[in-house]
XYZ file of C-alpha atoms in Angstrom:
609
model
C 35.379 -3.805 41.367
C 33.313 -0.237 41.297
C 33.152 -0.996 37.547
C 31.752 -4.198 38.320
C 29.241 -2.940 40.731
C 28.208 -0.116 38.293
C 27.766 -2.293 35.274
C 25.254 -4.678 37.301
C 23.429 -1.776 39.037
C 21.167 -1.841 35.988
C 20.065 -5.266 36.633
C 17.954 -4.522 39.631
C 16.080 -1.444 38.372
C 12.383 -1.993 38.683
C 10.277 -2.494 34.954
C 8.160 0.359 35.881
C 11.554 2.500 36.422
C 13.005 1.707 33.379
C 9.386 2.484 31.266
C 9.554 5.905 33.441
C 13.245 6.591 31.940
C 12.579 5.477 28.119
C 8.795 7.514 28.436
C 10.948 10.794 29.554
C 13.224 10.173 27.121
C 11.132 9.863 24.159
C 9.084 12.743 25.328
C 12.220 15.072 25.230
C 14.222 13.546 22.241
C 10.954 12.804 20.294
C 8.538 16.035 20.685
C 10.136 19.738 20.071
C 8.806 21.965 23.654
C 5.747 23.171 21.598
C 4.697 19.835 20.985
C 5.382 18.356 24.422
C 3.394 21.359 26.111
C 0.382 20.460 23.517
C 0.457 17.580 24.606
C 0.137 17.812 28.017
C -2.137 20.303 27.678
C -4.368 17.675 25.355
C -3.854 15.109 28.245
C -5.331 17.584 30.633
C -7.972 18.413 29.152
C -9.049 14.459 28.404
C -8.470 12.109 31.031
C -10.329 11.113 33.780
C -8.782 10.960 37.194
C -9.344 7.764 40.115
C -7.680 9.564 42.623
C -4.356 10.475 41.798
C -4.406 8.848 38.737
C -4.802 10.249 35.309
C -6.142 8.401 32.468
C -7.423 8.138 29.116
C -10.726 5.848 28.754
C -11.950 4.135 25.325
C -14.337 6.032 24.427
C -11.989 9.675 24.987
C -9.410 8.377 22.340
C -12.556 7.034 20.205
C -14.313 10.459 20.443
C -11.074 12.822 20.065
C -9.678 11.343 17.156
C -12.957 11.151 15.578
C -13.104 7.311 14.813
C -16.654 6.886 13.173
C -19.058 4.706 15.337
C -20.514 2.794 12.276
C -16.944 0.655 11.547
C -17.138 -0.585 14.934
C -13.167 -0.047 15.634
C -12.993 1.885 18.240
C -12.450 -1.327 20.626
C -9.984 -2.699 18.322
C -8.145 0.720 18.485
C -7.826 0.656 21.936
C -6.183 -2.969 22.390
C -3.764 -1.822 20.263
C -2.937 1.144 22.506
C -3.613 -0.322 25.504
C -0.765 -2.871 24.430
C 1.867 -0.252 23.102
C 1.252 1.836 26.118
C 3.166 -1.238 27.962
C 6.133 -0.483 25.530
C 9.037 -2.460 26.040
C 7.518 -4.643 28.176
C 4.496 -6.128 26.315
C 4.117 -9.148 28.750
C 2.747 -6.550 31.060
C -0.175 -5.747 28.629
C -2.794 -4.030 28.872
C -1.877 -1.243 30.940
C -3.702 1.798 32.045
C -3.229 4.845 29.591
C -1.700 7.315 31.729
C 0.267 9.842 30.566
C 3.660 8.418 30.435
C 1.771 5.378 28.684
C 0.266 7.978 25.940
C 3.627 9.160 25.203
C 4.865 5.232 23.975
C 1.992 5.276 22.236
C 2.103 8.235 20.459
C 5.830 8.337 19.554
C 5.357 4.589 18.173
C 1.937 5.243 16.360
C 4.200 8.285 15.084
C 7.261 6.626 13.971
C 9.172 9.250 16.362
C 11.059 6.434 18.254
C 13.500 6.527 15.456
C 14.806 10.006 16.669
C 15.973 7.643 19.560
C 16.600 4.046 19.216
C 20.153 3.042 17.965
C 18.535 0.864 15.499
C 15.451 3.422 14.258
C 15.562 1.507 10.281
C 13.294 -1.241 12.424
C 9.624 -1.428 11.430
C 6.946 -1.422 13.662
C 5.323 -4.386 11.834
C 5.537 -7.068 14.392
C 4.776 -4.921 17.020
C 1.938 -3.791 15.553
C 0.873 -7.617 14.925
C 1.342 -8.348 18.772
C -0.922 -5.339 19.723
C -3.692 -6.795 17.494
C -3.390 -10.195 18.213
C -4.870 -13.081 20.434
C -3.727 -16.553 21.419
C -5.154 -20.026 21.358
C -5.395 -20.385 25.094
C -5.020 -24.635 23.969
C -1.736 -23.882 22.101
C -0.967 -21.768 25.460
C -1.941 -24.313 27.611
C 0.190 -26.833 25.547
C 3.399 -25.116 25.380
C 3.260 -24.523 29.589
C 2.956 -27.770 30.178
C 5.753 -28.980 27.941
C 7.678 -26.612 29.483
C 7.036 -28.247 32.657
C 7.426 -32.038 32.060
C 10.823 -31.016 30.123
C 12.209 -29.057 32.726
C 12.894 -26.680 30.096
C 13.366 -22.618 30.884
C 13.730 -21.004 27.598
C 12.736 -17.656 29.468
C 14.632 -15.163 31.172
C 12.526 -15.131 34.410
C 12.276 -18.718 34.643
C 7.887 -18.725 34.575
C 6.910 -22.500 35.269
C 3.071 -21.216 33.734
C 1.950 -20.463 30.281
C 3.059 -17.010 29.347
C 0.465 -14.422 29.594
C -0.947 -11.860 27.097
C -2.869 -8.956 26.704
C -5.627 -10.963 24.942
C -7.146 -14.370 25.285
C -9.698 -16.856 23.769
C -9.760 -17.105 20.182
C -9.033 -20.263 18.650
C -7.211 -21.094 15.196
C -5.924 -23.482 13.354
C -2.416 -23.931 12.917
C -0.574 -22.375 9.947
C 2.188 -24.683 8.094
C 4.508 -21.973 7.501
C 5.214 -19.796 11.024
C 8.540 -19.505 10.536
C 8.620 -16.175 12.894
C 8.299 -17.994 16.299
C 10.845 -15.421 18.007
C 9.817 -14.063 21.451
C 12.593 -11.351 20.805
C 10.714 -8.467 19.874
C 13.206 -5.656 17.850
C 12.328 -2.914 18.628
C 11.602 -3.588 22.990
C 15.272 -4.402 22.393
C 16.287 -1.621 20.432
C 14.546 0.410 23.148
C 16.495 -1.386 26.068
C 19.495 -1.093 24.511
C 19.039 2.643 24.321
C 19.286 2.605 28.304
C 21.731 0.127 28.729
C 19.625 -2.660 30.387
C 19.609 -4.797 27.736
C 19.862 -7.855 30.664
C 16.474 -7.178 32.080
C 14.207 -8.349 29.035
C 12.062 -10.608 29.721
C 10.633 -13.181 27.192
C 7.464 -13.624 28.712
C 5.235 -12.855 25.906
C 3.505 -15.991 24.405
C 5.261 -17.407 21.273
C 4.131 -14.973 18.696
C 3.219 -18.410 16.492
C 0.411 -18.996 18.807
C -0.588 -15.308 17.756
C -3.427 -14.658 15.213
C -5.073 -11.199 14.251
C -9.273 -12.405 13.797
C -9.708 -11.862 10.523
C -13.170 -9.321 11.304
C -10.738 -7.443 13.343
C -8.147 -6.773 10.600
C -11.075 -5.894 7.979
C -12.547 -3.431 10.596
C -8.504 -1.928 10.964
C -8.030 -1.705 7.300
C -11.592 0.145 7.105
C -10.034 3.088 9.166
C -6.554 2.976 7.465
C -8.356 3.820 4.359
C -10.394 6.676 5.627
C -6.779 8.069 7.531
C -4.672 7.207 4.556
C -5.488 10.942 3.099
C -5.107 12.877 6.341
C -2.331 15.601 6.041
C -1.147 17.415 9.056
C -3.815 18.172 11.721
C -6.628 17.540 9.613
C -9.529 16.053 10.731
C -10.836 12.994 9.853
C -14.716 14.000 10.089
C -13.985 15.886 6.976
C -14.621 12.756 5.064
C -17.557 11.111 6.679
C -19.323 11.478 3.376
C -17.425 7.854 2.715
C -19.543 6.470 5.221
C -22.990 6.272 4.298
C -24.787 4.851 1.474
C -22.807 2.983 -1.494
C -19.529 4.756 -0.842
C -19.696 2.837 2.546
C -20.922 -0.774 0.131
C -17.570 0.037 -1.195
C -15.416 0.961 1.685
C -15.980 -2.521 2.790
C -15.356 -4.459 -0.370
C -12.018 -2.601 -0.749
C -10.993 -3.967 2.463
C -12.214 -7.469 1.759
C -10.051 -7.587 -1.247
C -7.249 -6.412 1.117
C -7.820 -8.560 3.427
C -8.094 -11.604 0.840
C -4.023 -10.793 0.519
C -3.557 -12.270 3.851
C -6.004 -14.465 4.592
C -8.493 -17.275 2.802
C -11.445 -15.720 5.456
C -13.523 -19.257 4.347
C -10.558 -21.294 5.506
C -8.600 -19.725 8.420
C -10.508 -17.284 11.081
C -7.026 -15.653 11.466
C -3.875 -13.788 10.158
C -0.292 -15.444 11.378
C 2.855 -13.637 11.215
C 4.116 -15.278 8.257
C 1.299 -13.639 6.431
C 1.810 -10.428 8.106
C 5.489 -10.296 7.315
C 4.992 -11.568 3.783
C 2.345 -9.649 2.797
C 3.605 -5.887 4.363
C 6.638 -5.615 2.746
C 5.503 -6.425 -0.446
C 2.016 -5.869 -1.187
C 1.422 -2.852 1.455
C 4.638 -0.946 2.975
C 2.195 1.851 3.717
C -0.901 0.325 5.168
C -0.045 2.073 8.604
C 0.977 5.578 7.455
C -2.388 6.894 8.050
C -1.926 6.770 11.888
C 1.084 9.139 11.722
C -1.467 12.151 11.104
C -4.231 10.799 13.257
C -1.774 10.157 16.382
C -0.206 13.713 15.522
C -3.642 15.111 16.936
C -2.331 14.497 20.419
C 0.709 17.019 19.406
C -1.226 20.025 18.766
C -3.812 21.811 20.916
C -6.506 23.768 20.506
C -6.289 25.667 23.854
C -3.006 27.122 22.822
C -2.939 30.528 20.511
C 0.069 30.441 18.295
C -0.268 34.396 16.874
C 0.183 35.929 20.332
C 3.369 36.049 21.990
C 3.593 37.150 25.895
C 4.622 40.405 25.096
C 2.157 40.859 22.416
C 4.239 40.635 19.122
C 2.877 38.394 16.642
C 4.387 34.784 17.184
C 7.222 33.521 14.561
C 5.271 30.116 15.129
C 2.155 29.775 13.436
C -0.403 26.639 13.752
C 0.226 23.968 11.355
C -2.195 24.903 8.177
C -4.743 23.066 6.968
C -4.945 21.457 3.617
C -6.142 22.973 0.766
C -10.172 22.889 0.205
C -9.405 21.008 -2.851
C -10.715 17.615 -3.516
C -8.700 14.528 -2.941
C -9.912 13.326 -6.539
C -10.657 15.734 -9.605
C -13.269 13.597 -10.565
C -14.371 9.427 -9.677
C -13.635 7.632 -12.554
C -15.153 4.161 -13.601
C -12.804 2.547 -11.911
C -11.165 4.736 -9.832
C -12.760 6.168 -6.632
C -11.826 7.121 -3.279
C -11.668 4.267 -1.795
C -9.637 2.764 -4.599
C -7.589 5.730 -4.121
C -6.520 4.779 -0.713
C -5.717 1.243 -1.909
C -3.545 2.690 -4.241
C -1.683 4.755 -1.791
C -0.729 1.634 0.466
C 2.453 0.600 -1.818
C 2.909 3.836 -3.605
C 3.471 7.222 -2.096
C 0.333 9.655 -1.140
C 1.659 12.501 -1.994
C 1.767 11.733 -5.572
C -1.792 10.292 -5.237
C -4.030 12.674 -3.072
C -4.863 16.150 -5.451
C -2.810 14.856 -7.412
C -4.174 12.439 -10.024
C -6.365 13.872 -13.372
C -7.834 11.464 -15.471
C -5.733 11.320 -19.188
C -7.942 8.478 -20.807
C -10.904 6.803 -20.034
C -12.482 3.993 -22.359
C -15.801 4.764 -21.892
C -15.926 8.476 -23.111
C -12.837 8.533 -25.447
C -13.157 5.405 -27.211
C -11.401 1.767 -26.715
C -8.701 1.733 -29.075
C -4.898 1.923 -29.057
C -5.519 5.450 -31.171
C -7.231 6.899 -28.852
C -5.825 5.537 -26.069
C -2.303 7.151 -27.862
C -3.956 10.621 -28.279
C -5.224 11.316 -24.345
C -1.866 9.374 -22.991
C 1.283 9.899 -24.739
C 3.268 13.194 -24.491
C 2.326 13.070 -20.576
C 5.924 13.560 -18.891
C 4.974 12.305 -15.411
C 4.061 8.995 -13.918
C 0.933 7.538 -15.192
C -1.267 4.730 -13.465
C -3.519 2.383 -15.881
C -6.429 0.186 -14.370
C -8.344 -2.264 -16.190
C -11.334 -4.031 -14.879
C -13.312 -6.831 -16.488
C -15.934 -10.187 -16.227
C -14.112 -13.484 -16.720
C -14.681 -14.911 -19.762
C -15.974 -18.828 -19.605
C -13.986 -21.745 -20.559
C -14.604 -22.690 -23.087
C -15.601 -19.523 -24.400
C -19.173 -19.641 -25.375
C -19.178 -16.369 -27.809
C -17.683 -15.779 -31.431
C -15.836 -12.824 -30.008
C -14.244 -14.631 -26.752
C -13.463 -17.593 -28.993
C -11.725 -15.332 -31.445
C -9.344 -13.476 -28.414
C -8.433 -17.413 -26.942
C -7.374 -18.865 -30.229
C -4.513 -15.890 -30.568
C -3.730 -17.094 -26.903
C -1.650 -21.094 -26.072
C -4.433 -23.205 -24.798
C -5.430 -22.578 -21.219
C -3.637 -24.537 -19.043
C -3.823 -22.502 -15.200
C -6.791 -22.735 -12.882
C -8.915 -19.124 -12.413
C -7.248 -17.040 -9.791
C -10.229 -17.751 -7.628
C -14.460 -17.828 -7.651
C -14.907 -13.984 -8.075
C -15.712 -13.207 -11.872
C -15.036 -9.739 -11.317
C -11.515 -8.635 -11.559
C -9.358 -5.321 -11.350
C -5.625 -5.102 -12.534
C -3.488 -2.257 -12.675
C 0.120 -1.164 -13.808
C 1.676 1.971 -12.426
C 4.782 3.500 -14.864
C 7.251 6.101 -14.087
C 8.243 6.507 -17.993
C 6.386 8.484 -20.311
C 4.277 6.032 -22.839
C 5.565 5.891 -26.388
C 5.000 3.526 -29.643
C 7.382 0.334 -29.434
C 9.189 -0.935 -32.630
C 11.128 -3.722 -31.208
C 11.532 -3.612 -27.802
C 9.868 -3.323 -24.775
C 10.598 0.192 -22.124
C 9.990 0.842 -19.043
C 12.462 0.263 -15.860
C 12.742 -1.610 -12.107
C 10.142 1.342 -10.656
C 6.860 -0.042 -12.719
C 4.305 -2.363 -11.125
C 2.331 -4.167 -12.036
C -0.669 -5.228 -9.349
C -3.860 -6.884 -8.965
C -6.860 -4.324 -6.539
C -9.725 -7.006 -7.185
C -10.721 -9.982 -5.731
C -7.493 -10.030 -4.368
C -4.588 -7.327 -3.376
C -0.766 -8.057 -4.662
C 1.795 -6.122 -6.007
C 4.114 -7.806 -8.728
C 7.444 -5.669 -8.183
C 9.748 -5.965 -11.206
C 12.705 -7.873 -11.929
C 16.278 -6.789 -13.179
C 16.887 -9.893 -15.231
C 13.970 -10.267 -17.390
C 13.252 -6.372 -19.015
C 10.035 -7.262 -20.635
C 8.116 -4.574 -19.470
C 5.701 -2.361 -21.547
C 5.163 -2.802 -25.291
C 2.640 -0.713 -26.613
C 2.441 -2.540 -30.444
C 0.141 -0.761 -33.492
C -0.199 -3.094 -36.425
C 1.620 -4.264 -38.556
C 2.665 -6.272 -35.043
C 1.606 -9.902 -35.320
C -0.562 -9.202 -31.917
C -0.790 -5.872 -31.415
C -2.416 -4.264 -27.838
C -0.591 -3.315 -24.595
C 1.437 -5.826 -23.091
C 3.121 -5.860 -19.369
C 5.548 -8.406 -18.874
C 5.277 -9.435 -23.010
C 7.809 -10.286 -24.809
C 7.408 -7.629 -27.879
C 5.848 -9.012 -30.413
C 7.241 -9.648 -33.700
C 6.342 -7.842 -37.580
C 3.534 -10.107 -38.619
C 4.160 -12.823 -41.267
C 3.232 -13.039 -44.631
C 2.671 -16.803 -44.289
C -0.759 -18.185 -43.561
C 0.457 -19.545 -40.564
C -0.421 -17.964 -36.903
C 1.429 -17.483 -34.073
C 0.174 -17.253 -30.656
C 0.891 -14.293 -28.829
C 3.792 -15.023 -25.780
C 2.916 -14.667 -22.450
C 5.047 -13.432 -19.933
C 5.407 -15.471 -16.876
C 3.620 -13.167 -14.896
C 2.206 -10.451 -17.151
C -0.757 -8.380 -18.360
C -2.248 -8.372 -22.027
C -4.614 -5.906 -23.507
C -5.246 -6.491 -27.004
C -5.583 -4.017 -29.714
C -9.683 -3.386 -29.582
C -9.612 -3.269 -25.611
C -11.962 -5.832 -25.852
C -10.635 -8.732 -23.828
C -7.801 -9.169 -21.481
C -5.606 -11.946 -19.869
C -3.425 -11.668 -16.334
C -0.766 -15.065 -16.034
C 0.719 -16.100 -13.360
C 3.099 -18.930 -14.141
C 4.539 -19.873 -10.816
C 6.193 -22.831 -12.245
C 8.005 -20.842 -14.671
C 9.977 -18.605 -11.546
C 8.948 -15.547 -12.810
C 9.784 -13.092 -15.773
C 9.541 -9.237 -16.156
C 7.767 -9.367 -12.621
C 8.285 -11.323 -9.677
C 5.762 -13.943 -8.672
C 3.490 -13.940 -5.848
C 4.728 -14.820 -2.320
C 1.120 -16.116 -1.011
C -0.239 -17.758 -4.078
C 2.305 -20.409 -5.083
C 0.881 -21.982 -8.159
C -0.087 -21.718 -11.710
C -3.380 -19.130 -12.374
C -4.630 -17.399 -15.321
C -7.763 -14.784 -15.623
C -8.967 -14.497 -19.003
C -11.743 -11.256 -19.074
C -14.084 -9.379 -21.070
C -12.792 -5.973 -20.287
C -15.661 -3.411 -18.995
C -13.516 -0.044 -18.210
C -9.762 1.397 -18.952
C -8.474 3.898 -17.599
C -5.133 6.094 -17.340
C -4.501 8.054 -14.303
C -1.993 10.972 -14.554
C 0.297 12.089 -11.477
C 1.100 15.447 -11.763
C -0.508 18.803 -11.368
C -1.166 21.471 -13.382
C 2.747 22.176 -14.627
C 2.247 18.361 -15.979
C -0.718 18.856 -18.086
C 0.080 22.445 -19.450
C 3.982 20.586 -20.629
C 1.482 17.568 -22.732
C -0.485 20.703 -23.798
C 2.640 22.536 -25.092
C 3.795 18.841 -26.487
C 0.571 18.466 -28.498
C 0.769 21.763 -29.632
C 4.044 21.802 -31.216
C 2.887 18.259 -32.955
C 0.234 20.220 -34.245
C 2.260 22.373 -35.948
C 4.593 20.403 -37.310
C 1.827 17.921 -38.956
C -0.029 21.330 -40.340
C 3.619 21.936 -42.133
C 3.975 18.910 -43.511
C 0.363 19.238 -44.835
C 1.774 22.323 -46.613
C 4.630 20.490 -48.235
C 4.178 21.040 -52.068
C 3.794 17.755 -53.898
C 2.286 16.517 -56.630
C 4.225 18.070 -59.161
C 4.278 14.464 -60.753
C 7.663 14.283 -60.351
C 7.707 10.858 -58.312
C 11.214 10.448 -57.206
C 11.516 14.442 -56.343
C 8.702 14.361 -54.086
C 9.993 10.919 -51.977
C 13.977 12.995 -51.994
C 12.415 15.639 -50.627
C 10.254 13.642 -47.889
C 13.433 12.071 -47.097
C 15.364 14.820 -46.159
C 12.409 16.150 -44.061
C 12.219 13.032 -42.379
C 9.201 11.929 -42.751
C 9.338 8.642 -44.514
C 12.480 6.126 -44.684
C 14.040 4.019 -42.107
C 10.640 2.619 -40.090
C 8.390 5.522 -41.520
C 6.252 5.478 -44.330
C 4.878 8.467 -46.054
C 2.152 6.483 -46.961
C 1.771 5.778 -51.537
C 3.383 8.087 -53.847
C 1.070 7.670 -56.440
């Protein structure tokens, strides 16, 4: 009977108890002392008091973590605290940012909360969606009164009234495919769970189909995430302002069109659903958030507090967290590559391989567009590499000699343009080092291959089809760079011609880096690369390519090991320009190129005579 009693003694605890018990909680499981005492201390010093209240207003968050004014953000920054502060009850959104509030929002904004919750592999994607979204008050309207005229009570606290939310008023159209219409939200359960009072959640959150980010609110979000995506630990983010003025600004914004163009047609739909957000995070952008894990760290570590003095005046084993190095974030802006680019990049593949990180091995422009070049900046180059292509779109028909020559070595076009933007960027990142191919393709599951321009995807690879990189010289049928290609074959001696094969989804360069051609053969179900999970159907972009460029990750150990590499190649083609030949002896001079090694099997030492 006392069991009884005990187990249901949970069920009457007050919302606003249970929020104080899971905020004390994460504040002692999720912060070490030093950081809890920063920040309180950083509380303190911000928030505004209405008489015994303590809280943290808009414009104090805006101003201490240094969101610029000229994004306009700052408001959409603050819904989305203002909602996680209400953490696990969202229903009860927004709240007022006091300082147990700040905590839920800093441990989720942190990622902390898996130090806690049972279940701490959960993302906070769809949380993240609610705190950003608003409901069609119609759709709202509609689904109360169903609920009334059926009687029906699919909540726990058995509401007869629409469900409310933390914002109102923005209507959208419906979306065919809203398959997430759950009111169970993960990780509120997760968190409920963790104090055994998994019977008092409520469901009183309006369906999350209903939801829908604006689509000028998501482009403004994705403006910051690219200016936070470099921040290391404590530093601040007015140390890049200079990406806010002038055209680094111009392209700040088109960056996060194109990212935004991944999740939403912005001429069709005002709005992102669910089903896009799902879809498109996992895939395309698995680290579009990470940059608030630094930002929200600011709240961790105060300036008031001096960590080389100790009370009894020894110096303090604890130092401040140091600042990163006054080196640049990129060596030097490439033609394709920039900044902001370089933030794009670092939303699907990890930052610390990107940021200081990346030196430019080949660029058409200064060292020539050709495959020989192209072999003599890249290859020998032991660490991950990252191409990028970008181009015009050719017409079709092709109007010049030059475009008409590159389609008649290509099947007849058959796929609709990827979309009304000439201007396209492509990209490939490797893990292998690049070498000549013979006969078969190389590379492994780790390469992707991805599209920055007009539109953001990533094309992750497939373990059936291994049809990854050829990199073909003549005497290959087609020679170039292809990515998803089946290698191509020794060319004929027959006056016949081939066209080259297209992969399914794949990326050709051909061998004068002249023109290029992305596929996307949905029909097909994918090759070498998996095909797109928002644009189901057939495309293909057929370009006049304008810059090419290869992107090394590594440091300095990186280049000196190609350096060493070239070296030694060096000196082994000086010794076989010391070989003594000519002696007229034919046949001596091939035995004894043989046994060097130099020509037989698929060598050639070039004529004998």
């Amino acid at each position: 009977m006392g069991q009884a009693q005990s187990g249901d003694s949970g069920r009457h605890v007050s919302t606003e108890q249970l929020s104080h018990e899971l905020a004390l909680k994460f504040a002692k499981r999720c912060f070490t002392p030093l950081e809890l005492y920063s920040f309180q201390d950083v509380f303190r010093s911000l928030a505004d008091h209405q008489g015994s209240i303590a809280y943290l207003k808009e414009d104090t968050i805006a101003r201490f973590l240094e969101i610029p004014d000229v994004i306009g953000v700052s408001s959409i920054v603050f819904q989305m605290v203002s909602y996680l502060g209400a953490f696990p009850f969202g229903q009860d959104a927004p709240v007022v940012l006091g300082f147990e509030q700040m905590v839920m929002v800093v441990v989720i904004m942190t990622e902390r909360y898996q130090r806690v919750l049972k279940k701490g592999n959960r993302d906070r994607t769809k949380l993240l969606f609610r705190s950003l979204a608003v409901f069609d008050n119609k759709a709202l309207q509609t689904h109360g009164e169903k609920s009334v005229e059926d009687g029906s009570d699919d909540t726990a606290g058995a509401h007869k009234e629409a469900p409310r939310s933390h914002v109102r008023g923005f209507a959208i159209d419906e979306s065919a495919n809203d398959e997430d219409d759950e009111d169970d939200d993960d990780l509120a359960l997760a968190a409920l769970e963790s104090l055994d009072a998994i019977e008092v959640f409520r469901h009183g959150d309006a369906p999350i189909a209903q939801a829908s980010i604006p689509s000028d609110n998501l482009k403004k979000l994705i403006m910051l995430l690219l200016l936070v995506a470099p921040l290391g630990t404590q530093e601040n983010l007015a140390r890049h302002t200079e990406r806010l003025s002038g055209e680094q600004l111009e392209g700040l914004r088109k960056t996060a069109d194109n990212i935004l163009a991944a999740f939403v047609n912005v001429e069709k739909f005002p709005g992102v659903k669910i089903h896009q957000f799902n879809t498109v995070i996992p895939i395309s952008l698995p680290f579009l958030f990470g940059g608030f894990n630094p930002l929200f760290e600011h709240f961790l570590f105060s300036k008031n507090i001096d960590f080389t003095k100790r009370k009894d005046g020894a110096d303090a084993p604890i130092s401040a967290p140091a600042s990163q190095e006054d080196q640049p974030l990129l060596s030097q802006t490439g033609e394709i590559l920039d900044l902001n680019v370089l933030s794009q990049l670092s939303f699907f593949l990890p930052g610390e391989s990107l940021f200081r990180r990346l030196r430019l091995l080949y660029s058409g422009g200064d060292a020539g567009f050709s495959l020989g070049s192209f072999e003599t900046k890249v290859f020998n180059w032991r660490a991950p590499t990252i191409l990028l292509v970008s181009g015009n779109r050719i017409s079709d028909p092709p109007t010049g000699g030059q475009e008409r020559a590159f389609s008649d070595t290509l099947p007849p076009k058959r796929f609709q343009d990827s979309g009304k933007s000439d201007h396209v960027v492509f990209g490939v990142y490797l893990g292998q080092p690049w070498h000549q191919t013979h006969k078969e393709c190389f590379g492994d599951t780790d390469i992707k291959l991805f599209q920055l321009e007009p539109v953001h995807e990533v094309f992750h690879a497939s373990s059936i089809n291994t049809d990854y990189v050829y990199f073909a010289k003549p005497p290959s049928a087609h020679s170039g760079i292809g990515f998803g290609c089946p290698h191509p074959k020794a060319k004929q001696t027959s006056g016949l011609t081939t066209h080259v094969n297209l992969g399914a989804v794949s990326l050709l360069l051909d061998s004068s880096f002249e023109f290029g051609v992305f596929t996307h053969n949905y029909t097909s179900g994918g090759g070498a690369f998996r095909n797109s999970e928002t644009r189901k159907y057939d495309f293909q972009d057929r370009f006049e390519i304008e810059s090419l460029e290869v992107w090394g990750c590594g440091g300095d150990a990186e280049a000196e090991q190609q350096r060493q590499r070239w070296a030694w190649e060096e000196r082994e083609a000086e010794a076989r320009r010391r070989v003594n030949l000519g002696t007229g002896d034919v046949d001596a001079d091939r035995a004894l190129l043989e046994m060097a090694g130099l020509i037989g099997g698929n060598r050639s030492g070039g004529s004998m005579n």
